[in-house]
Amino acid sequence: MDLDAQPEWEKTQRFETVLKGVPSVDQRFSFVNKGDEPLVIESVKPSCGCVVPEYSQQPIPAGGTGYVKVVFKPGERVGLQRETIRVSFEGNKEFSQTLVLRIDVQEKVEIHPQMVHWIRGDDFTPREINYQIHESLSWKLKSVKMEGDAFSVDHTVLSEDDFRKGVITVNRLKSGEHREEVLLVFTEAESSGGEGENAPEDVERKLIVRSLR
């Protein structure tokens, strides 16, 4: 490749925030051939199998625009994900470029802690579980269910103006060793209350409550 063929990238890094559960995230990196000779992409190599690339297959003429499109599949990943994509051009390694994709995969509902317990010697002091629904979602806590009778739960919304934050208080009712599940059911805060296919989709989260002898 002639040195007169030179790629100039619009951006070499892309950042996006998504919620857990999205099947894929698409990002596009573009460049302009600032030289006088055609550019040909030789290879595009992502750092992870979770990134599927697509790129310009034909030579990019002088003044023309090429691209590298990537599809990131987060799966069950949560948190900040950083993946790189190495782009090489035919004839000259000097023009190789590493593209960086940063995706912040955020939980729809943050729950801390996800398990509470009492160890041997503890008194019956209640335990608290805090939850926060993502700010982009118009959800609320619909119900709190517990399967047994060794514990009870109370629910408090922290603010009347913000139903996305709340506290679950777990009360120990019996001594001895017990293990139960708490089921939190979240639903849309503003719903028409439809039925069948029109009914709002509930989202469930399970927590563990334990006490030792």
mmCIF file of C-alpha atoms in Angstrom, residues 81-197:
data_model
loop_
_atom_site.group_PDB
_atom_site.id
_atom_site.type_symbol
_atom_site.label_atom_id
_atom_site.label_comp_id
_atom_site.label_asym_id
_atom_site.label_seq_id
_atom_site.Cartn_x
_atom_site.Cartn_y
_atom_site.Cartn_z
ATOM 1 C CA GLN A 81 -16.986 -3.758 29.683
ATOM 2 C CA ARG A 82 -13.920 -2.818 27.635
ATOM 3 C CA GLU A 83 -13.241 -4.534 24.324
ATOM 4 C CA THR A 84 -10.679 -3.698 21.653
ATOM 5 C CA ILE A 85 -10.807 -4.167 17.896
ATOM 6 C CA ARG A 86 -7.525 -4.252 15.956
ATOM 7 C CA VAL A 87 -7.844 -3.002 12.366
ATOM 8 C CA SER A 88 -5.061 -3.711 9.860
ATOM 9 C CA PHE A 89 -4.672 -2.407 6.316
ATOM 10 C CA GLU A 90 -3.050 -4.138 3.371
ATOM 11 C CA GLY A 91 0.526 -3.220 2.603
ATOM 12 C CA ASN A 92 1.483 -1.134 5.631
ATOM 13 C CA LYS A 93 1.300 -1.953 9.331
ATOM 14 C CA GLU A 94 1.872 1.717 10.130
ATOM 15 C CA PHE A 95 -1.814 2.411 9.603
ATOM 16 C CA SER A 96 -3.031 -0.314 11.974
ATOM 17 C CA GLN A 97 -5.456 1.061 14.528
ATOM 18 C CA THR A 98 -6.839 -0.264 17.817
ATOM 19 C CA LEU A 99 -10.444 0.771 18.354
ATOM 20 C CA VAL A 100 -11.854 0.745 21.879
ATOM 21 C CA LEU A 101 -15.433 -0.086 22.787
ATOM 22 C CA ARG A 102 -16.629 0.678 26.328
ATOM 23 C CA ILE A 103 -20.077 -0.479 27.350
ATOM 24 C CA ASP A 104 -21.455 0.134 30.836
ATOM 25 C CA VAL A 105 -24.026 -2.602 31.462
ATOM 26 C CA GLN A 106 -26.187 -1.515 34.377
ATOM 27 C CA GLU A 107 -28.587 -3.543 36.503
ATOM 28 C CA LYS A 108 -32.275 -2.733 36.192
ATOM 29 C CA VAL A 109 -32.585 -3.108 39.958
ATOM 30 C CA GLU A 110 -29.671 -2.770 42.387
ATOM 31 C CA ILE A 111 -30.181 -4.771 45.583
ATOM 32 C CA HIS A 112 -27.776 -4.686 48.541
ATOM 33 C CA PRO A 113 -27.214 -7.050 50.187
ATOM 34 C CA GLN A 114 -28.740 -10.006 48.374
ATOM 35 C CA MET A 115 -28.509 -12.191 51.451
ATOM 36 C CA VAL A 116 -28.981 -11.420 55.152
ATOM 37 C CA HIS A 117 -28.258 -13.753 58.038
ATOM 38 C CA TRP A 118 -28.038 -14.163 61.781
ATOM 39 C CA ILE A 119 -25.174 -16.193 63.198
ATOM 40 C CA ARG A 120 -25.044 -18.122 66.440
ATOM 41 C CA GLY A 121 -25.320 -15.737 69.391
ATOM 42 C CA ASP A 122 -27.014 -12.899 67.470
ATOM 43 C CA ASP A 123 -30.130 -11.343 68.918
ATOM 44 C CA PHE A 124 -33.281 -10.726 66.873
ATOM 45 C CA THR A 125 -32.218 -7.304 65.565
ATOM 46 C CA PRO A 126 -33.871 -6.782 62.129
ATOM 47 C CA ARG A 127 -31.792 -6.725 58.947
ATOM 48 C CA GLU A 128 -32.258 -4.263 56.104
ATOM 49 C CA ILE A 129 -32.074 -4.777 52.355
ATOM 50 C CA ASN A 130 -31.906 -1.682 50.141
ATOM 51 C CA TYR A 131 -33.091 -1.595 46.558
ATOM 52 C CA GLN A 132 -32.918 1.033 43.844
ATOM 53 C CA ILE A 133 -34.626 0.803 40.462
ATOM 54 C CA HIS A 134 -32.735 2.308 37.537
ATOM 55 C CA GLU A 135 -33.672 5.930 36.950
ATOM 56 C CA SER A 136 -34.697 5.277 33.343
ATOM 57 C CA LEU A 137 -37.409 2.797 34.370
ATOM 58 C CA SER A 138 -40.887 3.670 35.607
ATOM 59 C CA TRP A 139 -41.048 0.656 37.884
ATOM 60 C CA LYS A 140 -42.176 0.116 41.443
ATOM 61 C CA LEU A 141 -42.049 -2.744 43.929
ATOM 62 C CA LYS A 142 -45.326 -4.575 43.485
ATOM 63 C CA SER A 143 -45.047 -7.169 46.224
ATOM 64 C CA VAL A 144 -42.744 -8.851 48.738
ATOM 65 C CA LYS A 145 -43.355 -12.529 49.429
ATOM 66 C CA MET A 146 -41.773 -14.921 51.899
ATOM 67 C CA GLU A 147 -42.314 -18.660 51.838
ATOM 68 C CA GLY A 148 -42.009 -19.597 55.528
ATOM 69 C CA ASP A 149 -42.878 -18.368 59.013
ATOM 70 C CA ALA A 150 -39.440 -18.023 60.611
ATOM 71 C CA PHE A 151 -39.116 -14.442 59.296
ATOM 72 C CA SER A 152 -41.352 -11.574 58.297
ATOM 73 C CA VAL A 153 -40.744 -8.627 55.994
ATOM 74 C CA ASP A 154 -41.776 -4.989 55.905
ATOM 75 C CA HIS A 155 -41.429 -2.637 52.958
ATOM 76 C CA THR A 156 -40.771 1.103 53.144
ATOM 77 C CA VAL A 157 -40.453 3.477 50.179
ATOM 78 C CA LEU A 158 -37.782 6.051 51.027
ATOM 79 C CA SER A 159 -39.573 8.963 49.388
ATOM 80 C CA GLU A 160 -43.121 9.603 48.216
ATOM 81 C CA ASP A 161 -41.624 11.518 45.300
ATOM 82 C CA ASP A 162 -39.354 8.662 44.228
ATOM 83 C CA PHE A 163 -40.855 5.164 44.352
ATOM 84 C CA ARG A 164 -37.684 3.679 42.855
ATOM 85 C CA LYS A 165 -35.865 3.506 46.195
ATOM 86 C CA GLY A 166 -36.889 1.494 49.195
ATOM 87 C CA VAL A 167 -35.922 -0.673 52.139
ATOM 88 C CA ILE A 168 -36.969 -4.225 52.925
ATOM 89 C CA THR A 169 -36.785 -4.910 56.666
ATOM 90 C CA VAL A 170 -36.395 -8.580 57.559
ATOM 91 C CA ASN A 171 -37.536 -9.577 61.049
ATOM 92 C CA ARG A 172 -36.414 -12.771 62.732
ATOM 93 C CA LEU A 173 -39.347 -14.472 64.446
ATOM 94 C CA LYS A 174 -37.936 -17.841 65.543
ATOM 95 C CA SER A 175 -34.706 -19.100 67.034
ATOM 96 C CA GLY A 176 -32.879 -22.029 65.520
ATOM 97 C CA GLU A 177 -31.609 -22.725 62.023
ATOM 98 C CA HIS A 178 -33.778 -21.546 59.134
ATOM 99 C CA ARG A 179 -33.363 -20.688 55.465
ATOM 100 C CA GLU A 180 -36.017 -18.925 53.424
ATOM 101 C CA GLU A 181 -36.342 -16.997 50.175
ATOM 102 C CA VAL A 182 -37.747 -13.515 49.796
ATOM 103 C CA LEU A 183 -39.351 -12.855 46.425
ATOM 104 C CA LEU A 184 -39.451 -9.232 45.251
ATOM 105 C CA VAL A 185 -41.777 -8.536 42.334
ATOM 106 C CA PHE A 186 -41.316 -5.309 40.380
ATOM 107 C CA THR A 187 -43.768 -3.957 37.820
ATOM 108 C CA GLU A 188 -44.448 -0.815 35.799
ATOM 109 C CA ALA A 189 -45.459 2.106 38.010
ATOM 110 C CA GLU A 190 -47.800 3.551 35.410
ATOM 111 C CA SER A 191 -49.731 0.766 33.773
ATOM 112 C CA SER A 192 -53.095 0.554 32.041
ATOM 113 C CA GLY A 193 -53.628 -2.771 33.800
ATOM 114 C CA GLY A 194 -54.188 -4.721 30.602
ATOM 115 C CA GLU A 195 -54.561 -8.457 30.412
ATOM 116 C CA GLY A 196 -52.876 -11.167 28.364
ATOM 117 C CA GLU A 197 -50.333 -9.781 25.915
#
